[in-house]
Amino acid sequence: MKYAIVTGVSKGLGYSVAKLLLEKEIHVIGISRSEASGLNQLAEENNVTFQQFQCDLGDVEAVEETCSKIKNQWSNGISALYLVNNAAVIDPVDQAMNTKSSELAYHVQVNTIAPMVMTNLFLKEASSKEFSFIGATVTSGAAERPISGWSAYCSTKASINMYTQTVAIEQDERRTGNKVFAFSPGIMDTGMQEKIRAASPEEFTDVETFKSYKEDKALKDTDTVGGVLVDILTNEANLENGKIYKVKDFL
């Protein structure tokens, strides 16, 4: 049986990815703080299962505990595991010197530490139980250029890119066949975009540009972007280990 774990599953890109995986008859385990409605019914229609775990990814102990619970779900056997580290936060959006230490710590925990911990734990599980593992982490174009007001976001996404490339080297050296990649989805019509547009010019100097994306209908639909991500994720033979994939190269 094939399983997929998707974080941030209750809305946006995570919800779209979960739907598409269920339609491919892959069992999905979702992680989020709020309920993902409709996915149980979709799972039944496709003769697979959907299970959801509530977890605050800003709490590393909670992440480890949730991963431990998830491992018990495939006691009947598993042939492949897909992990989609989608959940992320944009706050704090402000000049670096004005950010609170507690907000910065939470941001790094959710955007960098949680996906690293989950990838590490399930890579080890795949190695010990001898099933294949494909891990994807959602990154951003902000990982490759500095954006005023986004010091935390740019930094955490850049760290994810380097982590992905490093883990890929390790897996290639060990010839495990396991693969990891990062996926840059571009600008989408999500709740995160709403938060960005709500920032003041003092906090985020490019706020008017992001407001124009919405006004000009330049924001991509999450189902469309999710389709690209799922196609990459499930095309194991052609998947390039450690690559930073960009949606703009496909749409």
PDB file of C-alpha atoms in Angstrom:
ATOM      1  CA  MET A   1       0.000   0.000   0.000  1.00  0.00           C
ATOM      2  CA  LYS A   2       1.064   3.561  -0.682  1.00  0.00           C
ATOM      3  CA  TYR A   3       0.675   6.282   1.924  1.00  0.00           C
ATOM      4  CA  ALA A   4       1.138  10.052   1.821  1.00  0.00           C
ATOM      5  CA  ILE A   5       1.565  12.471   4.707  1.00  0.00           C
ATOM      6  CA  VAL A   6       0.554  16.064   4.018  1.00  0.00           C
ATOM      7  CA  THR A   7       1.028  18.928   6.484  1.00  0.00           C
ATOM      8  CA  GLY A   8      -1.221  21.969   6.408  1.00  0.00           C
ATOM      9  CA  VAL A   9      -3.907  19.702   4.953  1.00  0.00           C
ATOM     10  CA  SER A  10      -6.998  21.668   5.981  1.00  0.00           C
ATOM     11  CA  LYS A  11      -6.763  24.414   3.355  1.00  0.00           C
ATOM     12  CA  GLY A  12      -4.851  25.889   0.441  1.00  0.00           C
ATOM     13  CA  LEU A  13      -2.194  23.899  -1.359  1.00  0.00           C
ATOM     14  CA  GLY A  14      -2.157  21.151   1.275  1.00  0.00           C
ATOM     15  CA  TYR A  15      -5.865  20.483   0.805  1.00  0.00           C
ATOM     16  CA  SER A  16      -5.491  20.403  -2.971  1.00  0.00           C
ATOM     17  CA  VAL A  17      -2.551  17.999  -2.803  1.00  0.00           C
ATOM     18  CA  ALA A  18      -4.438  15.690  -0.443  1.00  0.00           C
ATOM     19  CA  LYS A  19      -7.436  15.592  -2.780  1.00  0.00           C
ATOM     20  CA  LEU A  20      -5.301  14.731  -5.786  1.00  0.00           C
ATOM     21  CA  LEU A  21      -3.425  11.995  -3.921  1.00  0.00           C
ATOM     22  CA  LEU A  22      -6.674  10.416  -2.768  1.00  0.00           C
ATOM     23  CA  GLU A  23      -7.903  10.452  -6.366  1.00  0.00           C
ATOM     24  CA  LYS A  24      -4.748   8.516  -7.259  1.00  0.00           C
ATOM     25  CA  GLU A  25      -5.860   5.903  -4.720  1.00  0.00           C
ATOM     26  CA  ILE A  26      -3.130   6.718  -2.235  1.00  0.00           C
ATOM     27  CA  HIS A  27      -3.933   6.598   1.476  1.00  0.00           C
ATOM     28  CA  VAL A  28      -3.498  10.081   2.969  1.00  0.00           C
ATOM     29  CA  ILE A  29      -2.596  11.113   6.493  1.00  0.00           C
ATOM     30  CA  GLY A  30      -3.140  14.806   7.094  1.00  0.00           C
ATOM     31  CA  ILE A  31      -1.589  17.030   9.739  1.00  0.00           C
ATOM     32  CA  SER A  32      -3.042  20.417  10.646  1.00  0.00           C
ATOM     33  CA  ARG A  33      -4.474  22.370  13.526  1.00  0.00           C
ATOM     34  CA  SER A  34      -7.972  22.578  11.994  1.00  0.00           C
ATOM     35  CA  GLU A  35     -10.248  19.967  10.419  1.00  0.00           C
ATOM     36  CA  ALA A  36     -10.064  19.187   6.701  1.00  0.00           C
ATOM     37  CA  SER A  37     -13.675  18.771   5.592  1.00  0.00           C
ATOM     38  CA  GLY A  38     -14.695  16.533   2.723  1.00  0.00           C
ATOM     39  CA  LEU A  39     -11.561  14.422   2.482  1.00  0.00           C
ATOM     40  CA  ASN A  40     -13.014  11.411   4.316  1.00  0.00           C
ATOM     41  CA  GLN A  41     -15.815  11.163   1.773  1.00  0.00           C
ATOM     42  CA  LEU A  42     -13.387  11.537  -1.138  1.00  0.00           C
ATOM     43  CA  ALA A  43     -11.253   8.762   0.339  1.00  0.00           C
ATOM     44  CA  GLU A  44     -14.262   6.428   0.551  1.00  0.00           C
ATOM     45  CA  GLU A  45     -15.141   7.161  -3.074  1.00  0.00           C
ATOM     46  CA  ASN A  46     -11.643   6.074  -4.099  1.00  0.00           C
ATOM     47  CA  ASN A  47     -11.465   3.026  -1.794  1.00  0.00           C
ATOM     48  CA  VAL A  48      -8.645   4.457   0.305  1.00  0.00           C
ATOM     49  CA  THR A  49      -8.426   6.060   3.728  1.00  0.00           C
ATOM     50  CA  PHE A  50      -7.938   9.554   5.065  1.00  0.00           C
ATOM     51  CA  GLN A  51      -6.806  10.136   8.632  1.00  0.00           C
ATOM     52  CA  GLN A  52      -6.059  13.427  10.276  1.00  0.00           C
ATOM     53  CA  PHE A  53      -3.859  14.340  13.211  1.00  0.00           C
ATOM     54  CA  GLN A  54      -4.022  17.697  14.919  1.00  0.00           C
ATOM     55  CA  CYS A  55      -0.563  19.028  15.685  1.00  0.00           C
ATOM     56  CA  ASP A  56       1.063  22.385  16.310  1.00  0.00           C
ATOM     57  CA  LEU A  57       4.174  22.200  14.148  1.00  0.00           C
ATOM     58  CA  GLY A  58       5.656  24.939  16.304  1.00  0.00           C
ATOM     59  CA  ASP A  59       6.123  22.375  19.091  1.00  0.00           C
ATOM     60  CA  VAL A  60       8.936  19.931  18.288  1.00  0.00           C
ATOM     61  CA  GLU A  61       7.835  17.424  20.937  1.00  0.00           C
ATOM     62  CA  ALA A  62       4.324  17.415  19.479  1.00  0.00           C
ATOM     63  CA  VAL A  63       5.782  16.825  16.010  1.00  0.00           C
ATOM     64  CA  GLU A  64       7.787  13.825  17.218  1.00  0.00           C
ATOM     65  CA  GLU A  65       4.789  12.411  19.105  1.00  0.00           C
ATOM     66  CA  THR A  66       2.557  12.777  16.042  1.00  0.00           C
ATOM     67  CA  CYS A  67       5.127  11.072  13.815  1.00  0.00           C
ATOM     68  CA  SER A  68       5.274   8.200  16.291  1.00  0.00           C
ATOM     69  CA  LYS A  69       1.489   7.801  16.132  1.00  0.00           C
ATOM     70  CA  ILE A  70       1.525   7.891  12.344  1.00  0.00           C
ATOM     71  CA  LYS A  71       4.037   5.043  12.150  1.00  0.00           C
ATOM     72  CA  ASN A  72       1.435   2.775  13.722  1.00  0.00           C
ATOM     73  CA  GLN A  73      -0.968   3.361  10.829  1.00  0.00           C
ATOM     74  CA  TRP A  74       0.813   1.061   8.386  1.00  0.00           C
ATOM     75  CA  SER A  75       1.093  -2.029  10.554  1.00  0.00           C
ATOM     76  CA  ASN A  76      -0.572  -3.969   7.719  1.00  0.00           C
ATOM     77  CA  GLY A  77       2.261  -3.153   5.340  1.00  0.00           C
ATOM     78  CA  ILE A  78       3.484  -0.230   3.291  1.00  0.00           C
ATOM     79  CA  SER A  79       5.284  -0.191  -0.039  1.00  0.00           C
ATOM     80  CA  ALA A  80       5.882   3.549  -0.465  1.00  0.00           C
ATOM     81  CA  LEU A  81       5.575   6.758   1.525  1.00  0.00           C
ATOM     82  CA  TYR A  82       5.204  10.276   0.153  1.00  0.00           C
ATOM     83  CA  LEU A  83       5.788  13.170   2.546  1.00  0.00           C
ATOM     84  CA  VAL A  84       4.639  16.664   1.607  1.00  0.00           C
ATOM     85  CA  ASN A  85       5.897  19.307   4.032  1.00  0.00           C
ATOM     86  CA  ASN A  86       3.508  22.048   2.983  1.00  0.00           C
ATOM     87  CA  ALA A  87       2.640  23.911   6.185  1.00  0.00           C
ATOM     88  CA  ALA A  88       4.398  27.226   6.774  1.00  0.00           C
ATOM     89  CA  VAL A  89       3.916  30.621   8.368  1.00  0.00           C
ATOM     90  CA  ILE A  90       4.725  34.059   6.976  1.00  0.00           C
ATOM     91  CA  ASP A  91       4.682  36.010  10.276  1.00  0.00           C
ATOM     92  CA  PRO A  92       6.560  37.941  11.495  1.00  0.00           C
ATOM     93  CA  VAL A  93       6.325  40.321   8.538  1.00  0.00           C
ATOM     94  CA  ASP A  94       8.301  43.355   9.668  1.00  0.00           C
ATOM     95  CA  GLN A  95      11.720  44.893   9.640  1.00  0.00           C
ATOM     96  CA  ALA A  96      14.179  42.463  11.246  1.00  0.00           C
ATOM     97  CA  MET A  97      15.051  44.818  14.076  1.00  0.00           C
ATOM     98  CA  ASN A  98      11.375  45.003  15.070  1.00  0.00           C
ATOM     99  CA  THR A  99      10.619  41.275  15.219  1.00  0.00           C
ATOM    100  CA  LYS A 100       9.948  39.617  18.554  1.00  0.00           C
ATOM    101  CA  SER A 101      12.252  36.767  19.543  1.00  0.00           C
ATOM    102  CA  SER A 102       9.324  34.483  20.395  1.00  0.00           C
ATOM    103  CA  GLU A 103       7.723  35.046  16.986  1.00  0.00           C
ATOM    104  CA  LEU A 104      11.037  34.398  15.255  1.00  0.00           C
ATOM    105  CA  ALA A 105      11.585  31.159  17.189  1.00  0.00           C
ATOM    106  CA  TYR A 106       8.106  29.894  16.310  1.00  0.00           C
ATOM    107  CA  HIS A 107       8.597  30.808  12.649  1.00  0.00           C
ATOM    108  CA  VAL A 108      11.857  28.856  12.401  1.00  0.00           C
ATOM    109  CA  GLN A 109      10.303  25.882  14.200  1.00  0.00           C
ATOM    110  CA  VAL A 110       7.366  25.650  11.774  1.00  0.00           C
ATOM    111  CA  ASN A 111       9.141  26.505   8.527  1.00  0.00           C
ATOM    112  CA  THR A 112      12.494  24.775   9.013  1.00  0.00           C
ATOM    113  CA  ILE A 113      12.730  22.490  12.038  1.00  0.00           C
ATOM    114  CA  ALA A 114       9.377  20.696  11.642  1.00  0.00           C
ATOM    115  CA  PRO A 115       9.917  19.655   7.998  1.00  0.00           C
ATOM    116  CA  MET A 116      13.500  18.642   8.758  1.00  0.00           C
ATOM    117  CA  VAL A 117      12.433  16.547  11.764  1.00  0.00           C
ATOM    118  CA  MET A 118       9.635  14.849   9.842  1.00  0.00           C
ATOM    119  CA  THR A 119      11.838  14.094   6.849  1.00  0.00           C
ATOM    120  CA  ASN A 120      14.583  12.742   9.108  1.00  0.00           C
ATOM    121  CA  LEU A 121      12.234  10.496  11.075  1.00  0.00           C
ATOM    122  CA  PHE A 122      10.465   9.016   8.065  1.00  0.00           C
ATOM    123  CA  LEU A 123      13.679   8.548   6.101  1.00  0.00           C
ATOM    124  CA  LYS A 124      14.924   6.467   9.014  1.00  0.00           C
ATOM    125  CA  GLU A 125      11.644   4.558   9.154  1.00  0.00           C
ATOM    126  CA  ALA A 126      11.827   3.828   5.423  1.00  0.00           C
ATOM    127  CA  SER A 127      15.367   2.560   5.818  1.00  0.00           C
ATOM    128  CA  SER A 128      14.518   0.241   8.700  1.00  0.00           C
ATOM    129  CA  LYS A 129      11.233  -1.047   7.241  1.00  0.00           C
ATOM    130  CA  GLU A 130      12.576  -1.172   3.666  1.00  0.00           C
ATOM    131  CA  PHE A 131       9.895   0.805   1.848  1.00  0.00           C
ATOM    132  CA  SER A 132      10.524   3.621  -0.637  1.00  0.00           C
ATOM    133  CA  PHE A 133      10.375   7.246   0.466  1.00  0.00           C
ATOM    134  CA  ILE A 134       9.823  10.431  -1.541  1.00  0.00           C
ATOM    135  CA  GLY A 135       9.848  13.679   0.435  1.00  0.00           C
ATOM    136  CA  ALA A 136       8.801  17.106  -0.819  1.00  0.00           C
ATOM    137  CA  THR A 137       9.033  20.412   1.005  1.00  0.00           C
ATOM    138  CA  VAL A 138       7.309  23.531  -0.261  1.00  0.00           C
ATOM    139  CA  THR A 139       9.815  26.345  -0.668  1.00  0.00           C
ATOM    140  CA  SER A 140       9.570  29.808  -2.222  1.00  0.00           C
ATOM    141  CA  GLY A 141      11.233  32.169  -4.622  1.00  0.00           C
ATOM    142  CA  ALA A 142      11.948  34.180  -1.481  1.00  0.00           C
ATOM    143  CA  ALA A 143      14.646  31.600  -0.721  1.00  0.00           C
ATOM    144  CA  GLU A 144      16.697  33.004  -3.581  1.00  0.00           C
ATOM    145  CA  ARG A 145      16.377  36.755  -3.101  1.00  0.00           C
ATOM    146  CA  PRO A 146      16.200  39.143  -0.136  1.00  0.00           C
ATOM    147  CA  ILE A 147      12.828  40.827   0.417  1.00  0.00           C
ATOM    148  CA  SER A 148      12.517  43.706   2.847  1.00  0.00           C
ATOM    149  CA  GLY A 149      10.257  42.708   5.753  1.00  0.00           C
ATOM    150  CA  TRP A 150      10.684  39.003   5.106  1.00  0.00           C
ATOM    151  CA  SER A 151      14.009  38.302   6.789  1.00  0.00           C
ATOM    152  CA  ALA A 152      12.604  35.270   8.617  1.00  0.00           C
ATOM    153  CA  TYR A 153      10.690  33.837   5.660  1.00  0.00           C
ATOM    154  CA  CYS A 154      13.537  34.278   3.166  1.00  0.00           C
ATOM    155  CA  SER A 155      15.981  32.689   5.604  1.00  0.00           C
ATOM    156  CA  THR A 156      13.869  29.667   6.513  1.00  0.00           C
ATOM    157  CA  LYS A 157      13.022  28.872   2.914  1.00  0.00           C
ATOM    158  CA  ALA A 158      16.682  29.213   1.919  1.00  0.00           C
ATOM    159  CA  SER A 159      17.609  26.798   4.689  1.00  0.00           C
ATOM    160  CA  ILE A 160      15.057  24.275   3.408  1.00  0.00           C
ATOM    161  CA  ASN A 161      16.627  24.385  -0.044  1.00  0.00           C
ATOM    162  CA  MET A 162      20.083  23.662   1.334  1.00  0.00           C
ATOM    163  CA  TYR A 163      18.756  20.944   3.632  1.00  0.00           C
ATOM    164  CA  THR A 164      17.044  19.266   0.683  1.00  0.00           C
ATOM    165  CA  GLN A 165      20.182  19.292  -1.430  1.00  0.00           C
ATOM    166  CA  THR A 166      22.291  17.947   1.434  1.00  0.00           C
ATOM    167  CA  VAL A 167      19.934  15.094   2.293  1.00  0.00           C
ATOM    168  CA  ALA A 168      19.799  14.132  -1.388  1.00  0.00           C
ATOM    169  CA  ILE A 169      23.583  13.772  -1.452  1.00  0.00           C
ATOM    170  CA  GLU A 170      23.470  11.569   1.642  1.00  0.00           C
ATOM    171  CA  GLN A 171      20.809   9.299   0.174  1.00  0.00           C
ATOM    172  CA  ASP A 172      22.673   9.026  -3.132  1.00  0.00           C
ATOM    173  CA  GLU A 173      25.873   8.115  -1.305  1.00  0.00           C
ATOM    174  CA  ARG A 174      24.049   5.328   0.535  1.00  0.00           C
ATOM    175  CA  ARG A 175      22.244   4.255  -2.658  1.00  0.00           C
ATOM    176  CA  THR A 176      18.955   3.978  -0.819  1.00  0.00           C
ATOM    177  CA  GLY A 177      16.779   4.983  -3.752  1.00  0.00           C
ATOM    178  CA  ASN A 178      14.977   7.440  -1.485  1.00  0.00           C
ATOM    179  CA  LYS A 179      14.540  10.952  -2.861  1.00  0.00           C
ATOM    180  CA  VAL A 180      13.801  14.440  -1.595  1.00  0.00           C
ATOM    181  CA  PHE A 181      13.042  17.650  -3.437  1.00  0.00           C
ATOM    182  CA  ALA A 182      11.771  21.166  -2.838  1.00  0.00           C
ATOM    183  CA  PHE A 183       8.914  22.758  -4.746  1.00  0.00           C
ATOM    184  CA  SER A 184       8.431  26.473  -5.341  1.00  0.00           C
ATOM    185  CA  PRO A 185       4.711  27.037  -6.069  1.00  0.00           C
ATOM    186  CA  GLY A 186       4.815  30.703  -7.022  1.00  0.00           C
ATOM    187  CA  ILE A 187       2.067  33.088  -5.940  1.00  0.00           C
ATOM    188  CA  MET A 188      -1.233  31.382  -5.143  1.00  0.00           C
ATOM    189  CA  ASP A 189      -4.633  32.513  -3.931  1.00  0.00           C
ATOM    190  CA  THR A 190      -4.284  31.424  -0.298  1.00  0.00           C
ATOM    191  CA  GLY A 191      -4.739  32.661   3.249  1.00  0.00           C
ATOM    192  CA  MET A 192      -1.033  33.458   3.393  1.00  0.00           C
ATOM    193  CA  GLN A 193      -1.492  35.949   0.568  1.00  0.00           C
ATOM    194  CA  GLU A 194      -4.277  37.604   2.569  1.00  0.00           C
ATOM    195  CA  LYS A 195      -1.899  38.071   5.495  1.00  0.00           C
ATOM    196  CA  ILE A 196       0.741  39.541   3.216  1.00  0.00           C
ATOM    197  CA  ARG A 197      -1.725  42.060   1.777  1.00  0.00           C
ATOM    198  CA  ALA A 198      -2.731  43.093   5.308  1.00  0.00           C
ATOM    199  CA  ALA A 199       0.793  44.259   6.179  1.00  0.00           C
ATOM    200  CA  SER A 200       1.573  47.963   6.375  1.00  0.00           C
ATOM    201  CA  PRO A 201       4.119  49.595   4.013  1.00  0.00           C
ATOM    202  CA  GLU A 202       6.359  50.166   7.041  1.00  0.00           C
ATOM    203  CA  GLU A 203       6.399  46.433   7.763  1.00  0.00           C
ATOM    204  CA  PHE A 204       6.539  45.212   4.160  1.00  0.00           C
ATOM    205  CA  THR A 205       7.602  47.650   1.474  1.00  0.00           C
ATOM    206  CA  ASP A 206       6.290  45.485  -1.402  1.00  0.00           C
ATOM    207  CA  VAL A 207       2.750  45.244  -0.037  1.00  0.00           C
ATOM    208  CA  GLU A 208       1.207  47.199  -2.944  1.00  0.00           C
ATOM    209  CA  THR A 209       2.771  44.788  -5.431  1.00  0.00           C
ATOM    210  CA  PHE A 210       1.109  41.871  -3.679  1.00  0.00           C
ATOM    211  CA  LYS A 211      -2.218  43.690  -3.596  1.00  0.00           C
ATOM    212  CA  SER A 212      -1.943  44.109  -7.351  1.00  0.00           C
ATOM    213  CA  TYR A 213      -1.476  40.358  -7.813  1.00  0.00           C
ATOM    214  CA  LYS A 214      -4.962  39.874  -6.374  1.00  0.00           C
ATOM    215  CA  GLU A 215      -6.501  42.760  -8.287  1.00  0.00           C
ATOM    216  CA  ASP A 216      -4.965  41.629 -11.572  1.00  0.00           C
ATOM    217  CA  LYS A 217      -6.000  37.994 -10.981  1.00  0.00           C
ATOM    218  CA  ALA A 218      -2.378  36.866 -11.174  1.00  0.00           C
ATOM    219  CA  LEU A 219      -2.678  34.408  -8.285  1.00  0.00           C
ATOM    220  CA  LYS A 220      -2.658  30.754  -9.312  1.00  0.00           C
ATOM    221  CA  ASP A 221      -5.336  28.281  -8.252  1.00  0.00           C
ATOM    222  CA  THR A 222      -4.090  25.789  -5.639  1.00  0.00           C
ATOM    223  CA  ASP A 223      -5.606  22.818  -7.473  1.00  0.00           C
ATOM    224  CA  THR A 224      -3.588  23.681 -10.577  1.00  0.00           C
ATOM    225  CA  VAL A 225      -0.355  24.112  -8.641  1.00  0.00           C
ATOM    226  CA  GLY A 226      -1.098  21.031  -6.565  1.00  0.00           C
ATOM    227  CA  GLY A 227      -1.454  19.007  -9.742  1.00  0.00           C
ATOM    228  CA  VAL A 228       2.084  19.919 -10.755  1.00  0.00           C
ATOM    229  CA  LEU A 229       3.439  18.978  -7.331  1.00  0.00           C
ATOM    230  CA  VAL A 230       1.635  15.627  -7.265  1.00  0.00           C
ATOM    231  CA  ASP A 231       2.808  14.787 -10.786  1.00  0.00           C
ATOM    232  CA  ILE A 232       6.426  15.404  -9.767  1.00  0.00           C
ATOM    233  CA  LEU A 233       6.005  13.531  -6.492  1.00  0.00           C
ATOM    234  CA  THR A 234       4.545  10.379  -8.019  1.00  0.00           C
ATOM    235  CA  ASN A 235       6.792  10.197 -11.089  1.00  0.00           C
ATOM    236  CA  GLU A 236       9.556   8.435  -9.165  1.00  0.00           C
ATOM    237  CA  ALA A 237      11.529   7.270 -12.194  1.00  0.00           C
ATOM    238  CA  ASN A 238      12.066  10.786 -13.541  1.00  0.00           C
ATOM    239  CA  LEU A 239      12.306  12.596 -10.199  1.00  0.00           C
ATOM    240  CA  GLU A 240      15.678  14.326  -9.775  1.00  0.00           C
ATOM    241  CA  ASN A 241      16.946  13.885  -6.239  1.00  0.00           C
ATOM    242  CA  GLY A 242      17.673  17.173  -4.456  1.00  0.00           C
ATOM    243  CA  LYS A 243      16.221  19.388  -7.167  1.00  0.00           C
ATOM    244  CA  ILE A 244      14.449  22.663  -6.440  1.00  0.00           C
ATOM    245  CA  TYR A 245      11.463  22.427  -8.783  1.00  0.00           C
ATOM    246  CA  LYS A 246       9.626  25.625  -9.808  1.00  0.00           C
ATOM    247  CA  VAL A 247       6.016  25.687 -10.895  1.00  0.00           C
ATOM    248  CA  LYS A 248       6.787  28.342 -13.519  1.00  0.00           C
ATOM    249  CA  ASP A 249       8.729  25.709 -15.463  1.00  0.00           C
ATOM    250  CA  PHE A 250       5.536  23.652 -15.836  1.00  0.00           C
ATOM    251  CA  LEU A 251       2.726  26.207 -16.215  1.00  0.00           C
TER     252      LEU A 251
END
